[in-house]
Amino acid sequence: DTAVSQTPKYLVTQMGNDKSIKCEQNLGHDTMYWYKQDSKKFLKIMFSYNNKELIINETVPNRFSPKSPDKAHLNLHINSLELGDSAVYFCASSYTSGVSETQYFGPGTRLLVL
Amino acid sequence: AQKVTQAQTEISVVEKEDVTLDCVYETRDTTYYLFWYKQPPSGELVFLIRRNSFDEQNEISGRYSWNFQKSTSSFNFTITASQVVDSAVYFCALRANMDSNYQLIWGAGTKLIIKP
């Protein structure tokens, strides 16, 4: 049973397109996250939701919009894709947003913008 | 400011050698948590261990061991008798109370190459 799943695993698209990445967790966690990992493997938090409420919104372009229909899902919609958006996007979840909580990651979505 | 430094960008050893990955952290908080994650070539991020700031006992799990030393602000990771399957990028991360959002602060990662 997959704990944190993401679809699609690979996404190749043209500049200017709009795309979505879906994330679902079956761990019963209250908090979900989106991270971006660049080509140098640097991990950067983008968003965090606790029980469907946005709690972290780092400086990302407003072309990126997270949507949490329920606490088991956190989708990422990206408008007007740019070359610099090419990266691996990871979804993660944790039991709560507390300092001690371990984050569990999905398999990643490899986005390539041409 | 909080920071995690993994000074070793890449380490290459021959199989069966022991190898230690360094992690040095900075925080003024007294309550914090340290984590290690593994990212194998397949790309997923796998949680390895969590350690809180009040527990300085070393941890051993099979061939993996972790040495937490508050005096030097380090949380090093040792693999004993390394195997090719240990080849991966390893990340150390810090989460502290002072950050109101409890964000994970990530190191840059150490790429470990185990040669057969």
JSON list of C-alpha atoms in Angstrom, two decimals:
[
{"chain": "A", "resi": 1, "resn": "ASP", "atom": "CA", "xyz": [0.00, 0.00, 0.00]},
{"chain": "A", "resi": 2, "resn": "THR", "atom": "CA", "xyz": [1.46, 3.32, -1.05]},
{"chain": "A", "resi": 3, "resn": "ALA", "atom": "CA", "xyz": [1.57, 5.82, 1.80]},
{"chain": "A", "resi": 4, "resn": "VAL", "atom": "CA", "xyz": [2.07, 9.03, -0.19]},
{"chain": "A", "resi": 5, "resn": "SER", "atom": "CA", "xyz": [1.36, 8.84, -3.89]},
{"chain": "A", "resi": 6, "resn": "GLN", "atom": "CA", "xyz": [1.80, 11.37, -6.66]},
{"chain": "A", "resi": 7, "resn": "THR", "atom": "CA", "xyz": [0.59, 11.44, -10.23]},
{"chain": "A", "resi": 8, "resn": "PRO", "atom": "CA", "xyz": [1.98, 11.72, -12.75]},
{"chain": "A", "resi": 9, "resn": "LYS", "atom": "CA", "xyz": [5.49, 10.45, -12.12]},
{"chain": "A", "resi": 10, "resn": "TYR", "atom": "CA", "xyz": [6.80, 12.15, -15.24]},
{"chain": "A", "resi": 11, "resn": "LEU", "atom": "CA", "xyz": [5.45, 15.25, -16.93]},
{"chain": "A", "resi": 12, "resn": "VAL", "atom": "CA", "xyz": [6.86, 16.69, -20.13]},
{"chain": "A", "resi": 13, "resn": "THR", "atom": "CA", "xyz": [5.15, 19.78, -21.46]},
{"chain": "A", "resi": 14, "resn": "GLN", "atom": "CA", "xyz": [5.62, 22.94, -23.46]},
{"chain": "A", "resi": 15, "resn": "MET", "atom": "CA", "xyz": [6.23, 26.41, -22.12]},
{"chain": "A", "resi": 16, "resn": "GLY", "atom": "CA", "xyz": [3.06, 28.31, -21.46]},
{"chain": "A", "resi": 17, "resn": "ASN", "atom": "CA", "xyz": [0.95, 25.27, -20.70]},
{"chain": "A", "resi": 18, "resn": "ASP", "atom": "CA", "xyz": [-1.00, 24.71, -17.50]},
{"chain": "A", "resi": 19, "resn": "LYS", "atom": "CA", "xyz": [-0.52, 21.46, -15.62]},
{"chain": "A", "resi": 20, "resn": "SER", "atom": "CA", "xyz": [-1.51, 19.82, -12.36]},
{"chain": "A", "resi": 21, "resn": "ILE", "atom": "CA", "xyz": [0.19, 17.32, -10.09]},
{"chain": "A", "resi": 22, "resn": "LYS", "atom": "CA", "xyz": [-1.93, 15.29, -7.72]},
{"chain": "A", "resi": 23, "resn": "CYS", "atom": "CA", "xyz": [-0.94, 14.03, -4.29]},
{"chain": "A", "resi": 24, "resn": "GLU", "atom": "CA", "xyz": [-2.75, 11.68, -1.96]},
{"chain": "A", "resi": 25, "resn": "GLN", "atom": "CA", "xyz": [-1.78, 10.20, 1.38]},
{"chain": "A", "resi": 26, "resn": "ASN", "atom": "CA", "xyz": [-3.44, 7.29, 3.14]},
{"chain": "A", "resi": 27, "resn": "LEU", "atom": "CA", "xyz": [-1.59, 7.71, 6.43]},
{"chain": "A", "resi": 28, "resn": "GLY", "atom": "CA", "xyz": [-4.32, 9.69, 8.14]},
{"chain": "A", "resi": 29, "resn": "HIS", "atom": "CA", "xyz": [-1.98, 12.69, 8.44]},
{"chain": "A", "resi": 30, "resn": "ASP", "atom": "CA", "xyz": [-3.25, 16.22, 8.98]},
{"chain": "A", "resi": 31, "resn": "THR", "atom": "CA", "xyz": [-0.43, 18.10, 7.27]},
{"chain": "A", "resi": 32, "resn": "MET", "atom": "CA", "xyz": [0.78, 17.98, 3.69]},
{"chain": "A", "resi": 33, "resn": "TYR", "atom": "CA", "xyz": [3.59, 19.75, 1.86]},
{"chain": "A", "resi": 34, "resn": "TRP", "atom": "CA", "xyz": [4.95, 20.52, -1.55]},
{"chain": "A", "resi": 35, "resn": "TYR", "atom": "CA", "xyz": [8.68, 20.73, -2.15]},
{"chain": "A", "resi": 36, "resn": "LYS", "atom": "CA", "xyz": [10.70, 21.58, -5.22]},
{"chain": "A", "resi": 37, "resn": "GLN", "atom": "CA", "xyz": [14.05, 19.87, -5.81]},
{"chain": "A", "resi": 38, "resn": "ASP", "atom": "CA", "xyz": [16.27, 21.56, -8.35]},
{"chain": "A", "resi": 39, "resn": "SER", "atom": "CA", "xyz": [18.94, 20.02, -10.55]},
{"chain": "A", "resi": 40, "resn": "LYS", "atom": "CA", "xyz": [21.51, 20.39, -7.76]},
{"chain": "A", "resi": 41, "resn": "LYS", "atom": "CA", "xyz": [19.28, 18.35, -5.44]},
{"chain": "A", "resi": 42, "resn": "PHE", "atom": "CA", "xyz": [18.48, 21.34, -3.25]},
{"chain": "A", "resi": 43, "resn": "LEU", "atom": "CA", "xyz": [15.11, 20.91, -1.53]},
{"chain": "A", "resi": 44, "resn": "LYS", "atom": "CA", "xyz": [12.89, 23.92, -1.04]},
{"chain": "A", "resi": 45, "resn": "ILE", "atom": "CA", "xyz": [9.54, 24.03, 0.72]},
{"chain": "A", "resi": 46, "resn": "MET", "atom": "CA", "xyz": [6.82, 25.61, -1.36]},
{"chain": "A", "resi": 47, "resn": "PHE", "atom": "CA", "xyz": [3.59, 25.13, 0.56]},
{"chain": "A", "resi": 48, "resn": "SER", "atom": "CA", "xyz": [2.24, 23.43, 3.63]},
{"chain": "A", "resi": 49, "resn": "TYR", "atom": "CA", "xyz": [-1.36, 22.70, 4.51]},
{"chain": "A", "resi": 50, "resn": "ASN", "atom": "CA", "xyz": [-2.68, 21.64, 7.87]},
{"chain": "A", "resi": 51, "resn": "ASN", "atom": "CA", "xyz": [-6.14, 20.16, 7.77]},
{"chain": "A", "resi": 52, "resn": "LYS", "atom": "CA", "xyz": [-6.87, 21.92, 4.48]},
{"chain": "A", "resi": 53, "resn": "GLU", "atom": "CA", "xyz": [-5.60, 25.28, 5.77]},
{"chain": "A", "resi": 54, "resn": "LEU", "atom": "CA", "xyz": [-2.52, 26.94, 4.28]},
{"chain": "A", "resi": 55, "resn": "ILE", "atom": "CA", "xyz": [0.21, 27.37, 6.92]},
{"chain": "A", "resi": 56, "resn": "ILE", "atom": "CA", "xyz": [3.36, 27.85, 4.87]},
{"chain": "A", "resi": 57, "resn": "ASN", "atom": "CA", "xyz": [3.47, 29.76, 1.63]},
{"chain": "A", "resi": 58, "resn": "GLU", "atom": "CA", "xyz": [7.04, 30.40, 0.68]},
{"chain": "A", "resi": 59, "resn": "THR", "atom": "CA", "xyz": [8.02, 32.86, -1.96]},
{"chain": "A", "resi": 60, "resn": "VAL", "atom": "CA", "xyz": [6.93, 31.09, -5.08]},
{"chain": "A", "resi": 61, "resn": "PRO", "atom": "CA", "xyz": [5.42, 32.65, -8.18]},
{"chain": "A", "resi": 62, "resn": "ASN", "atom": "CA", "xyz": [1.67, 32.99, -7.99]},
{"chain": "A", "resi": 63, "resn": "ARG", "atom": "CA", "xyz": [1.51, 30.78, -11.07]},
{"chain": "A", "resi": 64, "resn": "PHE", "atom": "CA", "xyz": [1.73, 27.96, -8.51]},
{"chain": "A", "resi": 65, "resn": "SER", "atom": "CA", "xyz": [-1.50, 27.31, -6.69]},
{"chain": "A", "resi": 66, "resn": "PRO", "atom": "CA", "xyz": [-2.05, 24.50, -4.21]},
{"chain": "A", "resi": 67, "resn": "LYS", "atom": "CA", "xyz": [-5.49, 23.08, -3.65]},
{"chain": "A", "resi": 68, "resn": "SER", "atom": "CA", "xyz": [-6.54, 20.83, -0.81]},
{"chain": "A", "resi": 69, "resn": "PRO", "atom": "CA", "xyz": [-10.01, 19.37, -1.33]},
{"chain": "A", "resi": 70, "resn": "ASP", "atom": "CA", "xyz": [-9.65, 17.32, 1.85]},
{"chain": "A", "resi": 71, "resn": "LYS", "atom": "CA", "xyz": [-6.88, 16.54, 4.28]},
{"chain": "A", "resi": 72, "resn": "ALA", "atom": "CA", "xyz": [-5.80, 13.46, 2.34]},
{"chain": "A", "resi": 73, "resn": "HIS", "atom": "CA", "xyz": [-5.17, 15.36, -0.88]},
{"chain": "A", "resi": 74, "resn": "LEU", "atom": "CA", "xyz": [-2.97, 18.29, -1.84]},
{"chain": "A", "resi": 75, "resn": "ASN", "atom": "CA", "xyz": [-2.78, 19.09, -5.52]},
{"chain": "A", "resi": 76, "resn": "LEU", "atom": "CA", "xyz": [-0.44, 21.54, -7.20]},
{"chain": "A", "resi": 77, "resn": "HIS", "atom": "CA", "xyz": [-1.58, 23.52, -10.20]},
{"chain": "A", "resi": 78, "resn": "ILE", "atom": "CA", "xyz": [0.94, 25.42, -12.28]},
{"chain": "A", "resi": 79, "resn": "ASN", "atom": "CA", "xyz": [-0.11, 28.04, -14.80]},
{"chain": "A", "resi": 80, "resn": "SER", "atom": "CA", "xyz": [1.93, 29.35, -17.72]},
{"chain": "A", "resi": 81, "resn": "LEU", "atom": "CA", "xyz": [4.80, 26.95, -17.26]},
{"chain": "A", "resi": 82, "resn": "GLU", "atom": "CA", "xyz": [8.32, 28.31, -17.71]},
{"chain": "A", "resi": 83, "resn": "LEU", "atom": "CA", "xyz": [11.62, 26.61, -18.44]},
{"chain": "A", "resi": 84, "resn": "GLY", "atom": "CA", "xyz": [12.78, 27.31, -14.89]},
{"chain": "A", "resi": 85, "resn": "ASP", "atom": "CA", "xyz": [9.91, 25.27, -13.49]},
{"chain": "A", "resi": 86, "resn": "SER", "atom": "CA", "xyz": [11.67, 22.10, -14.63]},
{"chain": "A", "resi": 87, "resn": "ALA", "atom": "CA", "xyz": [12.44, 20.21, -11.45]},
{"chain": "A", "resi": 88, "resn": "VAL", "atom": "CA", "xyz": [11.31, 17.32, -9.32]},
{"chain": "A", "resi": 89, "resn": "TYR", "atom": "CA", "xyz": [8.29, 18.12, -7.18]},
{"chain": "A", "resi": 90, "resn": "PHE", "atom": "CA", "xyz": [7.75, 16.16, -4.01]},
{"chain": "A", "resi": 91, "resn": "CYS", "atom": "CA", "xyz": [4.64, 15.89, -1.96]},
{"chain": "A", "resi": 92, "resn": "ALA", "atom": "CA", "xyz": [5.02, 14.96, 1.71]},
{"chain": "A", "resi": 93, "resn": "SER", "atom": "CA", "xyz": [2.82, 14.50, 4.73]},
{"chain": "A", "resi": 94, "resn": "SER", "atom": "CA", "xyz": [3.17, 14.39, 8.51]},
{"chain": "A", "resi": 95, "resn": "TYR", "atom": "CA", "xyz": [0.86, 13.49, 11.36]},
{"chain": "A", "resi": 96, "resn": "THR", "atom": "CA", "xyz": [0.62, 17.11, 12.45]},
{"chain": "A", "resi": 97, "resn": "SER", "atom": "CA", "xyz": [2.56, 20.29, 11.74]},
{"chain": "A", "resi": 98, "resn": "GLY", "atom": "CA", "xyz": [4.41, 20.06, 15.06]},
{"chain": "A", "resi": 99, "resn": "VAL", "atom": "CA", "xyz": [8.16, 20.38, 15.47]},
{"chain": "A", "resi": 100, "resn": "SER", "atom": "CA", "xyz": [8.70, 16.69, 16.20]},
{"chain": "A", "resi": 101, "resn": "GLU", "atom": "CA", "xyz": [6.80, 15.31, 13.26]},
{"chain": "A", "resi": 102, "resn": "THR", "atom": "CA", "xyz": [8.47, 13.23, 10.60]},
{"chain": "A", "resi": 103, "resn": "GLN", "atom": "CA", "xyz": [7.61, 14.04, 7.03]},
{"chain": "A", "resi": 104, "resn": "TYR", "atom": "CA", "xyz": [7.01, 11.15, 4.64]},
{"chain": "A", "resi": 105, "resn": "PHE", "atom": "CA", "xyz": [7.54, 11.78, 0.98]},
{"chain": "A", "resi": 106, "resn": "GLY", "atom": "CA", "xyz": [5.90, 10.69, -2.20]},
{"chain": "A", "resi": 107, "resn": "PRO", "atom": "CA", "xyz": [7.93, 9.32, -5.11]},
{"chain": "A", "resi": 108, "resn": "GLY", "atom": "CA", "xyz": [8.26, 12.69, -6.81]},
{"chain": "A", "resi": 109, "resn": "THR", "atom": "CA", "xyz": [7.03, 14.12, -10.10]},
{"chain": "A", "resi": 110, "resn": "ARG", "atom": "CA", "xyz": [9.71, 14.90, -12.64]},
{"chain": "A", "resi": 111, "resn": "LEU", "atom": "CA", "xyz": [8.58, 17.95, -14.58]},
{"chain": "A", "resi": 112, "resn": "LEU", "atom": "CA", "xyz": [10.34, 18.93, -17.78]},
{"chain": "A", "resi": 113, "resn": "VAL", "atom": "CA", "xyz": [9.29, 22.11, -19.52]},
{"chain": "A", "resi": 114, "resn": "LEU", "atom": "CA", "xyz": [10.43, 22.40, -23.14]},
{"chain": "B", "resi": 1, "resn": "ALA", "atom": "CA", "xyz": [19.51, 31.66, 12.04]},
{"chain": "B", "resi": 2, "resn": "GLN", "atom": "CA", "xyz": [19.13, 27.97, 11.55]},
{"chain": "B", "resi": 3, "resn": "LYS", "atom": "CA", "xyz": [21.34, 26.09, 9.19]},
{"chain": "B", "resi": 4, "resn": "VAL", "atom": "CA", "xyz": [22.43, 22.60, 8.26]},
{"chain": "B", "resi": 5, "resn": "THR", "atom": "CA", "xyz": [25.82, 22.01, 6.67]},
{"chain": "B", "resi": 6, "resn": "GLN", "atom": "CA", "xyz": [26.83, 18.86, 4.89]},
{"chain": "B", "resi": 7, "resn": "ALA", "atom": "CA", "xyz": [30.34, 19.76, 3.85]},
{"chain": "B", "resi": 8, "resn": "GLN", "atom": "CA", "xyz": [30.99, 16.57, 1.91]},
{"chain": "B", "resi": 9, "resn": "THR", "atom": "CA", "xyz": [29.49, 17.04, -1.53]},
{"chain": "B", "resi": 10, "resn": "GLU", "atom": "CA", "xyz": [30.45, 13.59, -2.74]},
{"chain": "B", "resi": 11, "resn": "ILE", "atom": "CA", "xyz": [32.11, 10.55, -1.18]},
{"chain": "B", "resi": 12, "resn": "SER", "atom": "CA", "xyz": [33.30, 7.52, -3.07]},
{"chain": "B", "resi": 13, "resn": "VAL", "atom": "CA", "xyz": [34.39, 4.31, -1.35]},
{"chain": "B", "resi": 14, "resn": "VAL", "atom": "CA", "xyz": [34.86, 0.70, -2.26]},
{"chain": "B", "resi": 15, "resn": "GLU", "atom": "CA", "xyz": [32.27, -1.80, -1.11]},
{"chain": "B", "resi": 16, "resn": "LYS", "atom": "CA", "xyz": [32.72, -3.12, 2.43]},
{"chain": "B", "resi": 17, "resn": "GLU", "atom": "CA", "xyz": [34.48, 0.02, 3.62]},
{"chain": "B", "resi": 18, "resn": "ASP", "atom": "CA", "xyz": [32.99, 2.01, 6.47]},
{"chain": "B", "resi": 19, "resn": "VAL", "atom": "CA", "xyz": [31.95, 5.54, 5.63]},
{"chain": "B", "resi": 20, "resn": "THR", "atom": "CA", "xyz": [30.81, 8.50, 7.72]},
{"chain": "B", "resi": 21, "resn": "LEU", "atom": "CA", "xyz": [28.63, 11.32, 6.44]},
{"chain": "B", "resi": 22, "resn": "ASP", "atom": "CA", "xyz": [28.96, 14.53, 8.37]},
{"chain": "B", "resi": 23, "resn": "CYS", "atom": "CA", "xyz": [26.15, 16.85, 9.39]},
{"chain": "B", "resi": 24, "resn": "VAL", "atom": "CA", "xyz": [26.67, 20.06, 11.35]},
{"chain": "B", "resi": 25, "resn": "TYR", "atom": "CA", "xyz": [23.71, 22.16, 12.39]},
{"chain": "B", "resi": 26, "resn": "GLU", "atom": "CA", "xyz": [23.10, 25.62, 13.84]},
{"chain": "B", "resi": 27, "resn": "THR", "atom": "CA", "xyz": [20.19, 26.65, 15.98]},
{"chain": "B", "resi": 28, "resn": "ARG", "atom": "CA", "xyz": [19.69, 28.73, 19.11]},
{"chain": "B", "resi": 29, "resn": "ASP", "atom": "CA", "xyz": [16.71, 26.68, 20.11]},
{"chain": "B", "resi": 30, "resn": "THR", "atom": "CA", "xyz": [16.99, 24.14, 22.91]},
{"chain": "B", "resi": 31, "resn": "THR", "atom": "CA", "xyz": [14.24, 21.95, 21.49]},
{"chain": "B", "resi": 32, "resn": "TYR", "atom": "CA", "xyz": [14.86, 20.68, 18.03]},
{"chain": "B", "resi": 33, "resn": "TYR", "atom": "CA", "xyz": [14.79, 17.56, 15.93]},
{"chain": "B", "resi": 34, "resn": "LEU", "atom": "CA", "xyz": [17.30, 16.17, 13.48]},
{"chain": "B", "resi": 35, "resn": "PHE", "atom": "CA", "xyz": [16.53, 13.90, 10.58]},
{"chain": "B", "resi": 36, "resn": "TRP", "atom": "CA", "xyz": [18.33, 11.87, 7.95]},
{"chain": "B", "resi": 37, "resn": "TYR", "atom": "CA", "xyz": [16.80, 10.97, 4.61]},
{"chain": "B", "resi": 38, "resn": "LYS", "atom": "CA", "xyz": [18.11, 8.80, 1.79]},
{"chain": "B", "resi": 39, "resn": "GLN", "atom": "CA", "xyz": [17.50, 9.52, -1.89]},
{"chain": "B", "resi": 40, "resn": "PRO", "atom": "CA", "xyz": [18.57, 6.54, -4.01]},
{"chain": "B", "resi": 41, "resn": "PRO", "atom": "CA", "xyz": [19.09, 6.83, -7.77]},
{"chain": "B", "resi": 42, "resn": "SER", "atom": "CA", "xyz": [15.42, 5.94, -8.27]},
{"chain": "B", "resi": 43, "resn": "GLY", "atom": "CA", "xyz": [14.63, 9.35, -6.81]},
{"chain": "B", "resi": 44, "resn": "GLU", "atom": "CA", "xyz": [12.31, 8.83, -3.86]},
{"chain": "B", "resi": 45, "resn": "LEU", "atom": "CA", "xyz": [13.09, 10.34, -0.45]},
{"chain": "B", "resi": 46, "resn": "VAL", "atom": "CA", "xyz": [13.23, 7.75, 2.28]},
{"chain": "B", "resi": 47, "resn": "PHE", "atom": "CA", "xyz": [13.12, 8.65, 5.96]},
{"chain": "B", "resi": 48, "resn": "LEU", "atom": "CA", "xyz": [15.91, 7.04, 7.98]},
{"chain": "B", "resi": 49, "resn": "ILE", "atom": "CA", "xyz": [15.95, 8.48, 11.48]},
{"chain": "B", "resi": 50, "resn": "ARG", "atom": "CA", "xyz": [14.69, 11.23, 13.75]},
{"chain": "B", "resi": 51, "resn": "ARG", "atom": "CA", "xyz": [16.53, 12.36, 16.86]},
{"chain": "B", "resi": 52, "resn": "ASN", "atom": "CA", "xyz": [15.42, 14.96, 19.41]},
{"chain": "B", "resi": 53, "resn": "SER", "atom": "CA", "xyz": [17.76, 17.41, 21.11]},
{"chain": "B", "resi": 54, "resn": "PHE", "atom": "CA", "xyz": [17.29, 15.86, 24.53]},
{"chain": "B", "resi": 55, "resn": "ASP", "atom": "CA", "xyz": [18.42, 12.40, 23.54]},
{"chain": "B", "resi": 56, "resn": "GLU", "atom": "CA", "xyz": [22.14, 12.17, 22.87]},
{"chain": "B", "resi": 57, "resn": "GLN", "atom": "CA", "xyz": [22.29, 8.41, 22.83]},
{"chain": "B", "resi": 58, "resn": "ASN", "atom": "CA", "xyz": [23.79, 7.01, 19.70]},
{"chain": "B", "resi": 59, "resn": "GLU", "atom": "CA", "xyz": [21.52, 4.92, 17.54]},
{"chain": "B", "resi": 60, "resn": "ILE", "atom": "CA", "xyz": [22.34, 1.75, 15.66]},
{"chain": "B", "resi": 61, "resn": "SER", "atom": "CA", "xyz": [20.15, 0.07, 13.09]},
{"chain": "B", "resi": 62, "resn": "GLY", "atom": "CA", "xyz": [21.85, -2.81, 11.35]},
{"chain": "B", "resi": 63, "resn": "ARG", "atom": "CA", "xyz": [24.80, -1.41, 9.41]},
{"chain": "B", "resi": 64, "resn": "TYR", "atom": "CA", "xyz": [23.65, 2.17, 10.04]},
{"chain": "B", "resi": 65, "resn": "SER", "atom": "CA", "xyz": [24.60, 4.19, 13.09]},
{"chain": "B", "resi": 66, "resn": "TRP", "atom": "CA", "xyz": [24.18, 7.79, 14.10]},
{"chain": "B", "resi": 67, "resn": "ASN", "atom": "CA", "xyz": [26.36, 9.83, 16.42]},
{"chain": "B", "resi": 68, "resn": "PHE", "atom": "CA", "xyz": [24.65, 12.87, 17.92]},
{"chain": "B", "resi": 69, "resn": "GLN", "atom": "CA", "xyz": [26.94, 15.29, 19.74]},
{"chain": "B", "resi": 70, "resn": "LYS", "atom": "CA", "xyz": [25.43, 18.52, 21.02]},
{"chain": "B", "resi": 71, "resn": "SER", "atom": "CA", "xyz": [28.87, 19.81, 22.06]},
{"chain": "B", "resi": 72, "resn": "THR", "atom": "CA", "xyz": [29.91, 19.99, 18.42]},
{"chain": "B", "resi": 73, "resn": "SER", "atom": "CA", "xyz": [26.40, 20.44, 16.97]},
{"chain": "B", "resi": 74, "resn": "SER", "atom": "CA", "xyz": [26.85, 17.38, 14.84]},
{"chain": "B", "resi": 75, "resn": "PHE", "atom": "CA", "xyz": [24.69, 14.46, 13.87]},
{"chain": "B", "resi": 76, "resn": "ASN", "atom": "CA", "xyz": [26.89, 12.17, 11.83]},
{"chain": "B", "resi": 77, "resn": "PHE", "atom": "CA", "xyz": [25.82, 9.06, 10.00]},
{"chain": "B", "resi": 78, "resn": "THR", "atom": "CA", "xyz": [28.04, 6.01, 9.60]},
{"chain": "B", "resi": 79, "resn": "ILE", "atom": "CA", "xyz": [27.50, 3.07, 7.31]},
{"chain": "B", "resi": 80, "resn": "THR", "atom": "CA", "xyz": [29.48, 0.02, 8.27]},
{"chain": "B", "resi": 81, "resn": "ALA", "atom": "CA", "xyz": [30.54, -2.50, 5.63]},
{"chain": "B", "resi": 82, "resn": "SER", "atom": "CA", "xyz": [29.03, -0.42, 2.86]},
{"chain": "B", "resi": 83, "resn": "GLN", "atom": "CA", "xyz": [27.18, -2.06, -0.01]},
{"chain": "B", "resi": 84, "resn": "VAL", "atom": "CA", "xyz": [26.46, -0.91, -3.54]},
{"chain": "B", "resi": 85, "resn": "VAL", "atom": "CA", "xyz": [22.79, -0.49, -2.58]},
{"chain": "B", "resi": 86, "resn": "ASP", "atom": "CA", "xyz": [23.85, 2.22, -0.15]},
{"chain": "B", "resi": 87, "resn": "SER", "atom": "CA", "xyz": [24.71, 4.45, -3.10]},
{"chain": "B", "resi": 88, "resn": "ALA", "atom": "CA", "xyz": [22.44, 7.46, -2.80]},
{"chain": "B", "resi": 89, "resn": "VAL", "atom": "CA", "xyz": [22.25, 11.10, -1.85]},
{"chain": "B", "resi": 90, "resn": "TYR", "atom": "CA", "xyz": [21.83, 11.48, 1.90]},
{"chain": "B", "resi": 91, "resn": "PHE", "atom": "CA", "xyz": [20.21, 14.53, 3.42]},
{"chain": "B", "resi": 92, "resn": "CYS", "atom": "CA", "xyz": [20.42, 15.79, 6.97]},
{"chain": "B", "resi": 93, "resn": "ALA", "atom": "CA", "xyz": [17.64, 18.14, 8.14]},
{"chain": "B", "resi": 94, "resn": "LEU", "atom": "CA", "xyz": [16.75, 20.20, 11.22]},
{"chain": "B", "resi": 95, "resn": "ARG", "atom": "CA", "xyz": [13.42, 21.29, 12.63]},
{"chain": "B", "resi": 96, "resn": "ALA", "atom": "CA", "xyz": [13.32, 23.66, 15.61]},
{"chain": "B", "resi": 97, "resn": "ASN", "atom": "CA", "xyz": [10.77, 25.29, 17.87]},
{"chain": "B", "resi": 98, "resn": "MET", "atom": "CA", "xyz": [11.98, 28.80, 17.07]},
{"chain": "B", "resi": 99, "resn": "ASP", "atom": "CA", "xyz": [10.61, 28.50, 13.59]},
{"chain": "B", "resi": 100, "resn": "SER", "atom": "CA", "xyz": [6.93, 29.21, 14.11]},
{"chain": "B", "resi": 101, "resn": "ASN", "atom": "CA", "xyz": [6.07, 27.18, 11.07]},
{"chain": "B", "resi": 102, "resn": "TYR", "atom": "CA", "xyz": [8.40, 24.34, 12.06]},
{"chain": "B", "resi": 103, "resn": "GLN", "atom": "CA", "xyz": [9.93, 24.24, 8.63]},
{"chain": "B", "resi": 104, "resn": "LEU", "atom": "CA", "xyz": [12.49, 21.58, 7.86]},
{"chain": "B", "resi": 105, "resn": "ILE", "atom": "CA", "xyz": [15.88, 23.12, 7.21]},
{"chain": "B", "resi": 106, "resn": "TRP", "atom": "CA", "xyz": [17.75, 20.91, 4.76]},
{"chain": "B", "resi": 107, "resn": "GLY", "atom": "CA", "xyz": [21.40, 20.33, 4.16]},
{"chain": "B", "resi": 108, "resn": "ALA", "atom": "CA", "xyz": [22.65, 20.29, 0.59]},
{"chain": "B", "resi": 109, "resn": "GLY", "atom": "CA", "xyz": [23.05, 16.52, 0.63]},
{"chain": "B", "resi": 110, "resn": "THR", "atom": "CA", "xyz": [26.03, 14.19, 0.31]},
{"chain": "B", "resi": 111, "resn": "LYS", "atom": "CA", "xyz": [26.25, 11.95, -2.70]},
{"chain": "B", "resi": 112, "resn": "LEU", "atom": "CA", "xyz": [27.61, 8.58, -1.65]},
{"chain": "B", "resi": 113, "resn": "ILE", "atom": "CA", "xyz": [29.04, 6.28, -4.30]},
{"chain": "B", "resi": 114, "resn": "ILE", "atom": "CA", "xyz": [29.83, 2.71, -3.35]},
{"chain": "B", "resi": 115, "resn": "LYS", "atom": "CA", "xyz": [32.00, 0.98, -5.92]},
{"chain": "B", "resi": 116, "resn": "PRO", "atom": "CA", "xyz": [31.85, -2.79, -6.26]}
]
